[in-house]
Each structure stands twice: as structure tokens, then as C-alpha cells.
XYZ file of C-alpha atoms in Angstrom:
617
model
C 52.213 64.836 -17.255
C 53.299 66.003 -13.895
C 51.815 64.032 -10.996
C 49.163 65.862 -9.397
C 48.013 67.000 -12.594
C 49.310 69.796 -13.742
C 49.873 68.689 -17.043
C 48.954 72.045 -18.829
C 52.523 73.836 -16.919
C 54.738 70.750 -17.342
C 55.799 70.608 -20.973
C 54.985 73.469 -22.723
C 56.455 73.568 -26.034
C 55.843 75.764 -29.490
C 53.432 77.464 -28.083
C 51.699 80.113 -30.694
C 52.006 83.534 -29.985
C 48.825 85.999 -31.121
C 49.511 89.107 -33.977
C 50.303 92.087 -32.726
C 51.045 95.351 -33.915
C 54.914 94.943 -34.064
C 57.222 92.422 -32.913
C 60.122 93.227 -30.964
C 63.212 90.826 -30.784
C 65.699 90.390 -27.747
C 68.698 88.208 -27.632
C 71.492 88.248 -24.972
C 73.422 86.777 -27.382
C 72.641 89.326 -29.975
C 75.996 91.756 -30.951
C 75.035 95.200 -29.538
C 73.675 98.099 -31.479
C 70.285 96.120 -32.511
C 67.315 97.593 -33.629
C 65.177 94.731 -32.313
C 63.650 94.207 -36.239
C 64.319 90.922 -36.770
C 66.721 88.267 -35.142
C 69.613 89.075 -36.676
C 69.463 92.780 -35.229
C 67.609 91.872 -32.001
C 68.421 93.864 -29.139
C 70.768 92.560 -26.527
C 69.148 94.100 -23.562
C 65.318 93.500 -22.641
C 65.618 97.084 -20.452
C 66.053 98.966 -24.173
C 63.501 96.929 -25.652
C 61.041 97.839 -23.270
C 62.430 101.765 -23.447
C 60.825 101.186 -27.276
C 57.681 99.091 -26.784
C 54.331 100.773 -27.230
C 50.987 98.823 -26.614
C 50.006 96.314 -28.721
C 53.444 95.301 -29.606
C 55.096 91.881 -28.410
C 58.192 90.923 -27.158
C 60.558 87.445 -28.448
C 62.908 86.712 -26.344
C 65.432 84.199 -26.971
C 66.582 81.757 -24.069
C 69.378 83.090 -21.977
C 69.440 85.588 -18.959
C 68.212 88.874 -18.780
C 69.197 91.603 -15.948
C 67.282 94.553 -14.903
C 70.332 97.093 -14.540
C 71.933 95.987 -18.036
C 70.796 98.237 -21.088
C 73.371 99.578 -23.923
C 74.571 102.012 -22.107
C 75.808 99.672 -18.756
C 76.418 96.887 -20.834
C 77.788 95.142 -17.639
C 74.782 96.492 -15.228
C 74.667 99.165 -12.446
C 74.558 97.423 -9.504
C 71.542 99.596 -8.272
C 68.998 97.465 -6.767
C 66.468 99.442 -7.192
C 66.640 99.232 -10.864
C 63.880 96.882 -12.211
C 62.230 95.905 -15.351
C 59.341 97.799 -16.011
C 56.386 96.606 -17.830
C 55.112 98.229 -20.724
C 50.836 98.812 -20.679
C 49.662 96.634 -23.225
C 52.904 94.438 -24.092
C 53.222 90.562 -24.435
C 56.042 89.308 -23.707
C 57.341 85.866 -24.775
C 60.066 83.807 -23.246
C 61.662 80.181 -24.630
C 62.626 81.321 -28.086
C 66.325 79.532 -30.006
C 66.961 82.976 -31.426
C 70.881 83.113 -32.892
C 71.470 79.974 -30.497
C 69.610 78.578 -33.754
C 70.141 80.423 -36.832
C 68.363 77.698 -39.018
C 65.254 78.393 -37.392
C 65.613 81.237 -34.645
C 61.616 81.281 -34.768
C 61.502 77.732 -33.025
C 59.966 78.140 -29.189
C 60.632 75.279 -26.267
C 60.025 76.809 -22.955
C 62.271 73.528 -21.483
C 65.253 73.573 -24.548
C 65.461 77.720 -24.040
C 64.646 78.654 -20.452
C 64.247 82.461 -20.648
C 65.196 83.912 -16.649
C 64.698 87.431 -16.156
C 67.221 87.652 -12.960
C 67.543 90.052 -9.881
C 71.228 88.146 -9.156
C 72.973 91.667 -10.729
C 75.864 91.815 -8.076
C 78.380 88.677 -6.891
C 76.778 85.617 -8.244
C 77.509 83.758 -5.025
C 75.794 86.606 -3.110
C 72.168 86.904 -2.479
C 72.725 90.204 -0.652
C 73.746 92.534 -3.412
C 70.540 91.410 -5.542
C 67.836 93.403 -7.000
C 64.971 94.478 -4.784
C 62.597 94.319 -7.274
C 62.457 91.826 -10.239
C 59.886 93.214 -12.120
C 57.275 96.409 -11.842
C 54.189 96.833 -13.083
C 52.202 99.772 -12.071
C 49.481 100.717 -14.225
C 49.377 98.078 -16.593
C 46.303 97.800 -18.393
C 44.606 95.057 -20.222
C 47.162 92.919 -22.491
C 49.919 93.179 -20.308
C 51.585 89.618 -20.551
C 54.398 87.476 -19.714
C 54.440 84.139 -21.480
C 56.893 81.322 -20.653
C 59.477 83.168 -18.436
C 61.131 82.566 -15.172
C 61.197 85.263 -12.572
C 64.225 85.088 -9.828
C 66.556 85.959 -7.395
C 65.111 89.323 -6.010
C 66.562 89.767 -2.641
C 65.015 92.363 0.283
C 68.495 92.294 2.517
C 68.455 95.926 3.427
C 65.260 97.180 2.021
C 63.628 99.809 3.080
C 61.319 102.843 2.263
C 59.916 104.780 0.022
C 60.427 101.038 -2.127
C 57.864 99.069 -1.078
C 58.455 95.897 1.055
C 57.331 93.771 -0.854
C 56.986 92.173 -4.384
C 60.601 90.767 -4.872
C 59.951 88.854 -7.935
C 56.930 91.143 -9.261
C 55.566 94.285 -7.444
C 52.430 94.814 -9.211
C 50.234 98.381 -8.384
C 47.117 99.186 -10.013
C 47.909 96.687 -12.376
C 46.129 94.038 -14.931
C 48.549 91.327 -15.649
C 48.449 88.077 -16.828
C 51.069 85.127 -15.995
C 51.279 81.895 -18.209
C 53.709 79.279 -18.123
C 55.715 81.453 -15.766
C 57.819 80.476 -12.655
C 58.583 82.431 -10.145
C 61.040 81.156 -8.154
C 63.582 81.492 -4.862
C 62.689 85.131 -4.188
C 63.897 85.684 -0.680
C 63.120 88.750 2.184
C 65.373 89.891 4.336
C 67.677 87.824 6.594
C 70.850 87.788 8.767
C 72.085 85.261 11.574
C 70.825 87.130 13.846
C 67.750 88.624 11.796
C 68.624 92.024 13.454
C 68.605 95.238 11.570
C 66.421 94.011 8.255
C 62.468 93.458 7.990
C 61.121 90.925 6.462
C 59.036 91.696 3.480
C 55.192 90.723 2.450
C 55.054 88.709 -0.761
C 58.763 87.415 -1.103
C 57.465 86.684 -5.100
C 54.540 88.449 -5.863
C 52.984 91.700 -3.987
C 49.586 92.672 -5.390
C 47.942 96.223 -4.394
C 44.527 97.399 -6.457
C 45.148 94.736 -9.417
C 43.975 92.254 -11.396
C 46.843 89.321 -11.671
C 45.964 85.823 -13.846
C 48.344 83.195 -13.191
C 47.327 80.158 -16.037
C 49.859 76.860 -15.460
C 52.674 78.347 -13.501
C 54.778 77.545 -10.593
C 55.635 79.757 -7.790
C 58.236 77.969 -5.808
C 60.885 78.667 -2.976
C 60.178 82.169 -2.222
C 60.543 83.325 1.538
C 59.467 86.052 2.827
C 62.842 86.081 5.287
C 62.791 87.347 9.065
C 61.304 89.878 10.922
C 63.495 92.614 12.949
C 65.467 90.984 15.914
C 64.820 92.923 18.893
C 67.558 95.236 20.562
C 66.329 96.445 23.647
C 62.881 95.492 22.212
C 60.538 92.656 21.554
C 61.213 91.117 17.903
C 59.062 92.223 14.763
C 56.381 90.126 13.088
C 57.813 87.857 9.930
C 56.565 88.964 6.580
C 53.152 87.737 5.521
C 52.760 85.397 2.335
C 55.941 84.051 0.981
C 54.634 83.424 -2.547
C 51.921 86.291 -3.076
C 50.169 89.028 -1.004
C 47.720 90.873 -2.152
C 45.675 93.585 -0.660
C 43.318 96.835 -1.397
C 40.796 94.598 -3.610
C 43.022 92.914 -5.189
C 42.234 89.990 -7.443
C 44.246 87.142 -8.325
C 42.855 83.994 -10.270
C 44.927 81.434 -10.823
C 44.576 78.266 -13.172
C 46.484 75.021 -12.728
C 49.774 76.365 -11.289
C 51.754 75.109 -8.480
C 52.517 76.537 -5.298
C 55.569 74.711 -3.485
C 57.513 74.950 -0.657
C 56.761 78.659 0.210
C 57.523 80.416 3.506
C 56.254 83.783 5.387
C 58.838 84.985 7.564
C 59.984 84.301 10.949
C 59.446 86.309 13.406
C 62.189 88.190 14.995
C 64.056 87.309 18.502
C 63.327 89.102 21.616
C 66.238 91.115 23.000
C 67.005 90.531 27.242
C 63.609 90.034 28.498
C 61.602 90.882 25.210
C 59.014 88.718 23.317
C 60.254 86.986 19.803
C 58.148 88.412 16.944
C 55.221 86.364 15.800
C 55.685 84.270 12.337
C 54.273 85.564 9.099
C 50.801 84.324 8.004
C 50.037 82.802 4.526
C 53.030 80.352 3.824
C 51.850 80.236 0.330
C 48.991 83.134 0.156
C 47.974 85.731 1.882
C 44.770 87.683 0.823
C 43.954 90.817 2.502
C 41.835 93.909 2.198
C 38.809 92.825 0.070
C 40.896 91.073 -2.173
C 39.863 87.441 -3.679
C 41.593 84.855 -4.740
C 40.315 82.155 -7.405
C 41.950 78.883 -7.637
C 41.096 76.296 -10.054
C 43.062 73.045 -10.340
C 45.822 73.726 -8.151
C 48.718 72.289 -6.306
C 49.457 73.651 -2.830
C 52.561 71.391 -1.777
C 54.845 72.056 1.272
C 54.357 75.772 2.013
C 54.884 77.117 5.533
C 53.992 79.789 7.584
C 56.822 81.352 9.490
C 58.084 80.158 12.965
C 57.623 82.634 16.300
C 61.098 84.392 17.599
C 62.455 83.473 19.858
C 62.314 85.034 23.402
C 65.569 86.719 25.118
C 68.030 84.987 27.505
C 68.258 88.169 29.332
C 67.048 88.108 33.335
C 64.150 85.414 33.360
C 64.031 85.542 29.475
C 61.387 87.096 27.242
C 58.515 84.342 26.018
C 58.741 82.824 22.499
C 56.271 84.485 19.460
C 53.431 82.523 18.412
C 53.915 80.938 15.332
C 52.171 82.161 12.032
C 48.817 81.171 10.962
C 47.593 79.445 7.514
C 50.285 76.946 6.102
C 48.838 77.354 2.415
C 46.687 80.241 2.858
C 45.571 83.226 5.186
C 42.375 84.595 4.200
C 42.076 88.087 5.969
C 39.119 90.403 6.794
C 36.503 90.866 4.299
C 38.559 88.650 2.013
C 37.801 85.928 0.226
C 39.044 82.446 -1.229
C 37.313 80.366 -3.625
C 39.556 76.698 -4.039
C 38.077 73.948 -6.397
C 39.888 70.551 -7.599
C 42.997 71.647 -5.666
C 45.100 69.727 -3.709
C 46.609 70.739 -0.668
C 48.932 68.814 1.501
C 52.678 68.957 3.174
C 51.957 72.140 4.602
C 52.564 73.432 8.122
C 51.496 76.416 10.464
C 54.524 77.882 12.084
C 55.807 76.608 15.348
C 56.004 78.630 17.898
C 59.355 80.165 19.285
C 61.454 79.547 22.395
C 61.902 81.264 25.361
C 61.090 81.452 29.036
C 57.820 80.781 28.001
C 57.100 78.982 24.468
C 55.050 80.755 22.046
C 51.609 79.295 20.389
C 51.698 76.956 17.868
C 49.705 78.605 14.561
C 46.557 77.809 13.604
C 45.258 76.198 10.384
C 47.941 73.676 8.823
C 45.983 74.690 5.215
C 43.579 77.440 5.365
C 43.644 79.956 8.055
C 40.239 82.039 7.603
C 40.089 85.061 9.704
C 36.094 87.150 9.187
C 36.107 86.316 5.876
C 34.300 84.507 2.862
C 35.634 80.920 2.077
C 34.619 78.236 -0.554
C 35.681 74.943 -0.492
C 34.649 72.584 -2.974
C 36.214 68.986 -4.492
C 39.516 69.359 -2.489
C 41.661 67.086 -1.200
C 43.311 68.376 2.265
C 46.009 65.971 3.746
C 49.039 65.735 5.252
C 48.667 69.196 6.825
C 49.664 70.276 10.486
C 49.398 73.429 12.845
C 52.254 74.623 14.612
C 54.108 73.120 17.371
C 54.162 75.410 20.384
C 57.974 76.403 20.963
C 59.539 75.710 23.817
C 60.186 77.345 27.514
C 61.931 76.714 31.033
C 58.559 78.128 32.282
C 56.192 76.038 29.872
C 56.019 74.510 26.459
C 53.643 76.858 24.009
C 50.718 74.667 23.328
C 50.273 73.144 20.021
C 48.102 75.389 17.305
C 44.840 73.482 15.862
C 42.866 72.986 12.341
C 45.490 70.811 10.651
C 43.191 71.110 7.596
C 40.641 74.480 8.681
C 41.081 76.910 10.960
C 38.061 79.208 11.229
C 38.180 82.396 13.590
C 34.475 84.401 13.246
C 34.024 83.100 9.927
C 31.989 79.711 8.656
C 33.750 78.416 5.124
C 31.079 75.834 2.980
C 32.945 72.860 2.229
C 31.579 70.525 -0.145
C 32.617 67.507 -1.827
C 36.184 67.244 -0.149
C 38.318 65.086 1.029
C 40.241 66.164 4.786
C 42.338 63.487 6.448
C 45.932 62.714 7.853
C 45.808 66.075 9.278
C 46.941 66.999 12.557
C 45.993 67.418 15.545
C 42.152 67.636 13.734
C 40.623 68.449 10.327
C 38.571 71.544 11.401
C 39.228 73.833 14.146
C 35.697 76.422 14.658
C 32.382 76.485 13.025
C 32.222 75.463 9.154
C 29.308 74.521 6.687
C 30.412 70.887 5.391
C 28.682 68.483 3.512
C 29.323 65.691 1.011
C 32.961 65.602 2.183
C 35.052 63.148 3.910
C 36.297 64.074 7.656
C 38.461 62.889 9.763
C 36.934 62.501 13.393
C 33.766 63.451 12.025
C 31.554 66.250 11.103
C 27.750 67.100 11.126
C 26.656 67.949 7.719
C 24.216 66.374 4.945
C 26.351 63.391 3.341
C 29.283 63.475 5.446
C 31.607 60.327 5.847
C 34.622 59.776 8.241
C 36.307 56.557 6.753
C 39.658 56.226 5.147
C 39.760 57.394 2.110
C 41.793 55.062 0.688
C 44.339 56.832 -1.498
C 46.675 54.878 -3.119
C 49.784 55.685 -1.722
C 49.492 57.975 1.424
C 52.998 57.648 2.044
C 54.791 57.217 -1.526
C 57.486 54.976 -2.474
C 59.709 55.763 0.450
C 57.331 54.882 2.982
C 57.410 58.484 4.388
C 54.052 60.045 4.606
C 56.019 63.288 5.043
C 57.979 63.423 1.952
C 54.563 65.180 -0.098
C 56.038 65.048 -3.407
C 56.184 61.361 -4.019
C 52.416 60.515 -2.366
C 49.302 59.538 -4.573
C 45.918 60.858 -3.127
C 43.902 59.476 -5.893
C 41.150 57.042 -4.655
C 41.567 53.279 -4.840
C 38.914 51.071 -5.965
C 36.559 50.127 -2.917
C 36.952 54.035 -1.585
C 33.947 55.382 0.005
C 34.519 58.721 -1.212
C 33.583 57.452 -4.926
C 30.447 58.193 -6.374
C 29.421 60.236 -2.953
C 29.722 63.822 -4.003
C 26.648 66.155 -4.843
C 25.630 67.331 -8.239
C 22.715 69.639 -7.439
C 25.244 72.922 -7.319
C 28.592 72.013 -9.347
C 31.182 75.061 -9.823
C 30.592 75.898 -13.705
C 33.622 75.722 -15.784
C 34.612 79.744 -15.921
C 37.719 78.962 -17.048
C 37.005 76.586 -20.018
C 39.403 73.558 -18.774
C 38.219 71.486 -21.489
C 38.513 73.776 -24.308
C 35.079 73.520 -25.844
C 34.381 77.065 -25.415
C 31.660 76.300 -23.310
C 32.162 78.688 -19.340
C 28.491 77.519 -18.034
C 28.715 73.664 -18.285
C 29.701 71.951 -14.682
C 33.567 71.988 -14.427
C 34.168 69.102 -16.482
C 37.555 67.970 -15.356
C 39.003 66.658 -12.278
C 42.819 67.731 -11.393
C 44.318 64.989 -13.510
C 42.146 66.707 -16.333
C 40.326 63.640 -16.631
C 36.391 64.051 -16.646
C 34.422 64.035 -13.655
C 31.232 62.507 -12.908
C 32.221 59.260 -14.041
C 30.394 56.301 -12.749
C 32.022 53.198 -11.328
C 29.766 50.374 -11.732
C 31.508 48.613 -8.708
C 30.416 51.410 -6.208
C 26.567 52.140 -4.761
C 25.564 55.675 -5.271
C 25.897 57.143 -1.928
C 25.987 61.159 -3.212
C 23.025 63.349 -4.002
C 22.301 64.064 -7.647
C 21.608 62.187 -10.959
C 24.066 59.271 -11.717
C 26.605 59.553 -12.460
C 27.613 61.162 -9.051
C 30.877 62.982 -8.481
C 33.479 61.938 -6.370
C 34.572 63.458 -2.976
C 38.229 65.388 -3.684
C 40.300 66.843 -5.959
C 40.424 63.358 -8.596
C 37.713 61.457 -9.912
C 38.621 57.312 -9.710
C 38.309 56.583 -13.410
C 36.351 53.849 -15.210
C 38.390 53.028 -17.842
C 36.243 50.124 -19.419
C 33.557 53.049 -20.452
C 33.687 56.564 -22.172
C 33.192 58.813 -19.456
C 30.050 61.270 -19.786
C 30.800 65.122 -20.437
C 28.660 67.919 -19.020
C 26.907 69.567 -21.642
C 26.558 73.510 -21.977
C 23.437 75.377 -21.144
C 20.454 74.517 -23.171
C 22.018 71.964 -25.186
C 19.613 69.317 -23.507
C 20.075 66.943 -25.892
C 23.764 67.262 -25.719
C 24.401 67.386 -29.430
C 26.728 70.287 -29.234
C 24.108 72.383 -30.273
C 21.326 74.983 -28.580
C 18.621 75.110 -31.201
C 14.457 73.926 -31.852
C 16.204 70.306 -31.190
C 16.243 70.768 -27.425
C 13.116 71.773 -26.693
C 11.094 68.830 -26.151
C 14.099 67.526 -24.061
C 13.887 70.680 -21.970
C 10.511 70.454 -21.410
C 10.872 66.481 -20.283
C 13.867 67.636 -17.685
C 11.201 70.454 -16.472
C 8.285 68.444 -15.884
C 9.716 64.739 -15.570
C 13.472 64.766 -14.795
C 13.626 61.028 -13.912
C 12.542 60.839 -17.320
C 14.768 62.767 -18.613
C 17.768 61.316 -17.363
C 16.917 57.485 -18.642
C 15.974 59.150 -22.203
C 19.208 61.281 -22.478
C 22.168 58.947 -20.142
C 24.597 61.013 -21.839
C 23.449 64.128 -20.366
C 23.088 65.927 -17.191
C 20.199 67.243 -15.858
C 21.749 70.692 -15.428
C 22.152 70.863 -19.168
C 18.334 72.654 -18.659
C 19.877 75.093 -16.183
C 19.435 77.564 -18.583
C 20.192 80.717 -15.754
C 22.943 78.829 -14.311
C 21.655 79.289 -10.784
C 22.229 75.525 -10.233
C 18.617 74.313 -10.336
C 16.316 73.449 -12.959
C 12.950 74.648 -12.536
C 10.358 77.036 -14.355
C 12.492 80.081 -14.102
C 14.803 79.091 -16.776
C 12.122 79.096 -19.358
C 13.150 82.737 -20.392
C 16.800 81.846 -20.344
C 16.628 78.712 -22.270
C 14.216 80.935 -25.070
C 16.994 83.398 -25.191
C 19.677 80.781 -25.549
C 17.516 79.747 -29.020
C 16.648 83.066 -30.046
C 20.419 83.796 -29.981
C 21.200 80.775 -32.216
């Protein structure tokens, strides 16, 4: 299991595939002139495989590398950047297969013993600059549409420009459903120079999303930059390119299910020229959500994004001032946007610093989540070791430093619930925000709201360096106060089915570990607000390992049998009228189990619901 808990993208191996109507094989080491029946005539080339798939069908595809100018006919590719590999409406597509590298059993599928890389790196192999612009395309996709266990890299923007979009490196996606599992998508880079003259730099370095639907389920989208902005030449510096792992926009919606974000950058903003400003940094080191779109996150790993640094000013006369640096380390939630987070963990990231110049430029804003007039939900995170940006520096005066290490809120008032924000810098929350049940650093006003130490068990990881994310342990220590002081009254239902027991309307059942929640330690008073046993505050539940730990039951199963039928109902009525009652008769169960309209409170209006639950079974 990887630490932090994403155990269902760590070691994925023989993973089923679902019938189709015809399976399509693809080797690169396949001798050319295949058919793409069967293994022994697969096709060489993914580009004439797709040229052949109709919906329905799925795609094998043995491990090796696959490039998007390559087909039969330019056996050794193209060169054209522009060249991509379009998706096919309907098509699955399955990565990590032995194919002829295993003629015994070319059927055999390890995602980590057959890495499958679909590759913009179609020029020099030692030079970024000749790369693809465009990984992968999917405009108009419909429902189906899937890539499964494949690695998505080195698309390159150096030199982009219109009518291509700027944008979408790894995987442009327009108008699009889509879904992502077990995919990385990796060191997808915008435009850059020494200078950063000439070249923009791009929105989404991996992923850019307009009017689509994109599921990401146990991937990891890693060391994508969105590059920097235009240097100025007789002109102040562009903006850097806004979120370096995905942007999406025009009601877009992206969900996305234990999968790893790491190490992301927006762009830098450009230098001034003379007397001209530097460009301001990019927004959205990780994310950037814009345009009534929405993103989803469930058990997720935000580690060491960025947003992009200012420009700096020009050395011209008295010198042009530095940019301000970009906001939202992790995330930028724009306009009439909106974020949902729960059980995710967010910490090493930074807000950009501002640039130099004869004055420096503004620190950014919100180390984590920048929130700008929109809708944000925060519930059973774990914030920490986040900072906003230094302010750059200036012979006329040093930019001042950017606030909400953990929150930045501008005309907009995220609920936080049942979190955990500390070791963030220079404070947790920056602007008005509706916390409770969570544990602040410096403070906050808010039903249930604690400001001690947390107590993780190893802030700072083996090396002793608190800034080094990937080795640090933010699970809770026996004796923390943050166990057993969360609120059960409105849990987030498991949508997503973490647990596999095909139950969506049960509380979310696991913590990030994927170890149950609401697990009582005896050793701890009950400090939270609900029936024991409590939640804890963050994204992990402190285990008690000397008892089986209680699972949620689903709607109208109130006696938590597994079952909704003529069983339940005297233990429905008893939660209705007597809940105290209830709970000592049934310990096992929750009291939400009699939320039969899943509005997060049982009282008399989920009589009709819970008789409709038994009429149905």
C-alpha cells in the first residue's frame, strides 16, 4: 500500500477487462501488416487501430511505447506535432498487457511488469522541444470512452500557438465523457525558454477540460508544468498558464477517486522588459476549476504542487516592479465554480512567490485552496505543511508575503467540517469561512472547534525535515485531541462505493488509508457531536485495533443485517421515536441507517422513503 493511502493506484495487477463487442490487439512489437485479430496478428501501431475501432469495441495493448505520428504508413513517425491520438466514442482501451513479450500467455496483464506509455517524445529523444503538442484528443466522446492502466507523457507546448488550443498537453478533452483508471499522466510541460520570451505558457500542462465529463479512479497526475508566460519586449510580461495538472472550464466536471496529484506547477509569469511589470504566476498549481465547472475529490493526495512565481520586473531606467505570484498551491476555485474535497490530504504545497524588480511583487494567496466567488466544501481533510507566496524582492521594497497557508477566501465563505489545518504558514485561513468540528491553528469560531496540536506521528518524517512532504505521517497518535471529535449528524454518503458493498447512500465508510471510520477509541472522551462512535477530525481515522471496527449500514437496513425488508421496521420505528434507544439496542449500527431520504437527519419525513425502500424489496 502506498503511504497516504492510495492503495487502490499502487499495485494494480490482472485487472479484468468487461466484454465488448470486439477486441482489438496492439503490439509495438508486433511484425507489421496485422489485422489486430488476435496477438499473433496484432497491429503494431495504436494510430491504425484506432482508424478501425467502432464503439463498443476494446483495445489490448501490450507493454511498450506507443507514438501518435507512427501508423503503417510512417512506420518511423512524422514529426508533426500536431498529430495526436484520437479517441474513438465508445472505446476501452487497456494498457499493461505481455502480448508477444510473452507468447506462453500473451493474455497475462501487470500494469507494473508491462508499463504501456502512450508518448508525445516523437522528435530527438533528448529534446523536449520537438514533442507533440497534444498527447491525446478527445472531442466528442460519449459514454464508454476509457483508458485503463496507461501512462500519458511528454507533450510539450514550446512554440504553440493557434487555432490548437493552449492547452491539454497530455489530454485535450472537448465536449467529452471520459473516464481515467489506473492512469498516469505525467511530466507534460508548457512552453519555456531562458528567457521565457516569444512562447506562452499553456492552461492545463496535462489535462485541459472544456464542456466534459472526465472520471479519474486511482491515478496519478504528476510533474506537469504549465511552463512560462511571454517575456516582455518593450512590454510588461504575460500571465503564467493556469493549472499545471488540469483546467477545466465551460461546466466542466471532473470527479476524481483516490488518485494522486504531485508536484504540479502553473506557469511563471513572464519578465518585464526596461521599465515593464513581470507577468503574474499561474493559479491552480495542481487544479484549476473555472466557468461553472466542479470538481469532486474523494480520497485524494494533493502533495507538493505549486502555483507559478511572478516575473520578474525590468532592469531598464528605475526598473519595472515584480508580478504577484499565483494564487491556490493545490487548487484555484474560480467564479461560480465549485470544489467538493473529502478524506484528502493536502500538504507540501506553495502559492507562488512573487517576482523581483524595482518593486517586489505580492506573494499569492492560499498555500492549498484559493477560492475566488465560488462554492467550496471541505470536509475530513487534513491541510498541513502548506504556505502562500513569498513577496519577491525590490531596491524600492520587498513584495509583502501572500496569506491563507491552508484557505484563502476572496467573496466566498467555504464550510469546513471535520478537518484538520495546521503547520501552515503565515495562518490557516485567510477571509470569512464556515468551520466547525475541525482543528485550527490560531483558532477559529465555530461549533466544536479545537486549536491544539494535532499530534501526527511524524510531522517531519525520518529525515527530520518537515519540508520533505513525501516521507511525513499525518495520521493521529494516541492521546490526539482530534480523535473521536468529529460530527456525525451530516456525513458525506459514500457516492462512490469505496467499500465495494454496492451500497452509494451509507456514510462514507472509509478513511484515506481505506480503513473504516467511526471507530471508537476507548482511551479517548467523546468530544464530537453525534452517536458513538464519533468520527475523527482529518483525512485518517486512529484505529482501534483490539476491536472490529463498526460499518455504516445502507439506508433502511436498521438492523444492519445487510438486508431492507419487514425485519427493520420495529428498529426504524425505535430510531424515530427513541434514538437513545436505539443506539444501545443496535451498537453495531448507526443511527443514520433510518435516514431513509438521505437528507442527513432522521425524523418523520423518512417514513415514505423507508416504505418505498421495503416495497422495492
Amino acid at each position: 500500500m502506498l503511504r497516504h493511502g492510495l492503495s487502490a493506484g499502487s499495485v494494480i495487477v490482472l485487472l479484468a477487462t468487461s466484454a465488448a463487442t470486439g477486441v482489438i490487439y496492439v503490439d509495438d512489437d508486433a511484425p507489421p501488416g496485422g489485422d489486430g485479430n488476435s496477438w499473433t496478428t496484432a497491429f503494431t501501431f495504436l494510430r491504425d487501430a484506432l482508424g478501425v475501432a467502432q464503439s463498443g469495441d476494446e483495445m489490448h495493448l501490450a507493454g511498450g511505447t506507443y507514438y501518435p505520428d507512427r501508423d503503417a504508413a510512417h512506420p518511423v513517425g512524422t514529426a508533426d506535432r500536431y498529430v495526436s491520438f484520437n479517441l474513438v466514442s465508445g472505446v476501452a482501451l487497456y494498457g499493461g498487457y505481455a502480448g508477444l513479450n510473452l507468447p506462453s500467455d500473451p493474455d497475462q496483464r501487470d500494469l507494473e511488469l508491462y508499463p504501456t506509455t502512450l508518448s508525445g517524445n516523437i522528435g530527438s529523444p533528448t529534446n523536449l522541444f520537438d514533442n507533440s503538442y497534444h498527447v491525446v484528443w478527445a472531442v466528442g466522446t460519449g459514454a464508454g470512452t476509457l483508458l485503463d492502466g496507461l501512462t500519458i507523457t511528454a507533450g510539450n507546448g514550446y512554440g504553440l500557438h493557434g487555432p490548437t488550443p493552449l492547452g491539454g498537453l497530455g489530454l485535450y478533452l472537448s465536449e467529452a465523457e471520459l473516464t481515467l483508471r489506473a492512469c498516469s499522466i505525467l511530466d507534460n510541460v508548457g512552453a519555456y525558454d531562458e528567457f521565457g520570451y516569444f512562447y506562452h505558457a499553456v492552461n492545463g500542462a496535462g489535462i485541459y477540460a472544456s464542456q466534459s465529463e472526465l472520471n479519474l479512479i486511482a491515478c496519478r497526475i504528476a510533474g506537469n508544468w504549465a511552463g512560462v508566460g511571454y517575456g516582455g519586449l518593450r512590454n510588461d510580461g504575460s500571465p503564467g498558464g493556469d493549472g499545471g495538472a488540469i483546467y477545466a472550464t465551460d461546466s466542466s466536471l471532473i470527479r476524481t477517486v483516490s488518485t494522486a496529484f504531485v508536484d504540479n506547477r502553473s506557469g511563471h509569469g513572464g519578465h518585464g522588459n526596461m521599465i515593464d511589470a513581470g507577468g503574474p504566476g499561474g493559479n491552480g498549481g495542481a487544479v484549476f476549476i473555472a466557468n461553472s465547472s466542479r470538481l469532486e475529490a474523494v480520497d485524494c493526495l494533493f502533495g507538493g504542487n505549486q502555483s507559478g512565481d511572478g516575473g520578474d520586473g525590468g532592469t531598464g531606467g528605475y526598473g519595472g516592479p515584480g508580478g504577484p505570484g499565483g494564487n491556490g498551491g493545490d487548487i484555484f476555485v474560480d467564479g461560480f465554480s465549485s470544489l467538493s474535497a473529502t478524506n484528502c490530504l493536502m500538504t507540501g504545497a506553495h502559492a507562488g512567490r512573487g517576482g523581483h524588480g524595482y518593486g517586489g511583487g505580492h506573494g499569492g494567496d492560499g498555500g492549498s485552496v484559493y477560492t475566488d466567488s465560488a462554492n467550496v466544501q471541505l470536509i475530513a481533510c487534513t491541510m498541513t505543511g502548506n504556505s502562500a507566496g513569498d513577496g519577491g524582492t525590490g531596491a524600492h521594497g520587498n513584495g509583502p508575503l501572500g496569506h491563507g497557508g491552508g484557505l484563502y477566501c476572496n467573496n466566498a465563505v467555504p464550510v469546513v467540517t471535520n478537518s484538520i489545518l495546521w503547520l501552515v504558514t503565515p495562518e490557516a485561513v485567510a477571509g470569512q469561512a464556515d468551520i466547525t468540528y475541525s482543528d485550527v491553528q490560531g483558532g477559529w469560531t465555530g461549533t466544536g472547534n479545537i486549536s491544539g496540536d494535532p499530534l501526527f506521528v511524524d510531522a517531519d518524517g525520518p529525515d527530520n525535515d518537515p519540508n520533505t512532504w513525501a516521507d511525513n505521517d499525518y495520521r493521529l497518535l494516541p492521546g490526539s485531541p482530534c480523535i473521536d471529535a468529529g460530527e456525525n449528524l451530516s456525513p458525506p454518503r459514500d457516492v462512490y462505493d469505496l467499500d465495494g458493498d454496492g451500497c452509494v447512500t451509507e456514510p462514507l465508510p472509509v478513511d484515506l488509508d481505506g480503513h473504516a471510520r467511526y471507530v471508537d477509541d476507548p482511551n479517548t472522551p467523546d468530544t464530537g457531536n453525534g452517536g458513538s462512535p464519533l468520527v475523527d477530525m482529518g483525512a485518517y481515522e486512529f484505529p482501534d485495533l483490539a476491536a472490529p471496527p463498526t460499518i455504516a449500514p445502507c439506508a433502511g437496513d436498521t438492523n444492519c443485517d445487510g438486508l431492507v425488508n419487514f425485519d427493520d421496521i420495529n428498529p426504524f420505528v425505535l430510531a424515530l421515536s427513541e434514538p437513545a434507544e436505539y443506539q444501545q439496542q443496535y451498537p453495531a449500527c448507526f443511527l443514520l441507517a433510518a435516514d431513509a431520504d438521505n437528507d442527513g437527519s432522521v425524523d418523520f419525513d423518512d417514513i415514505d422513503s423507508f416504505v418505498a425502500l421495503l416495497s422495492a424489496n
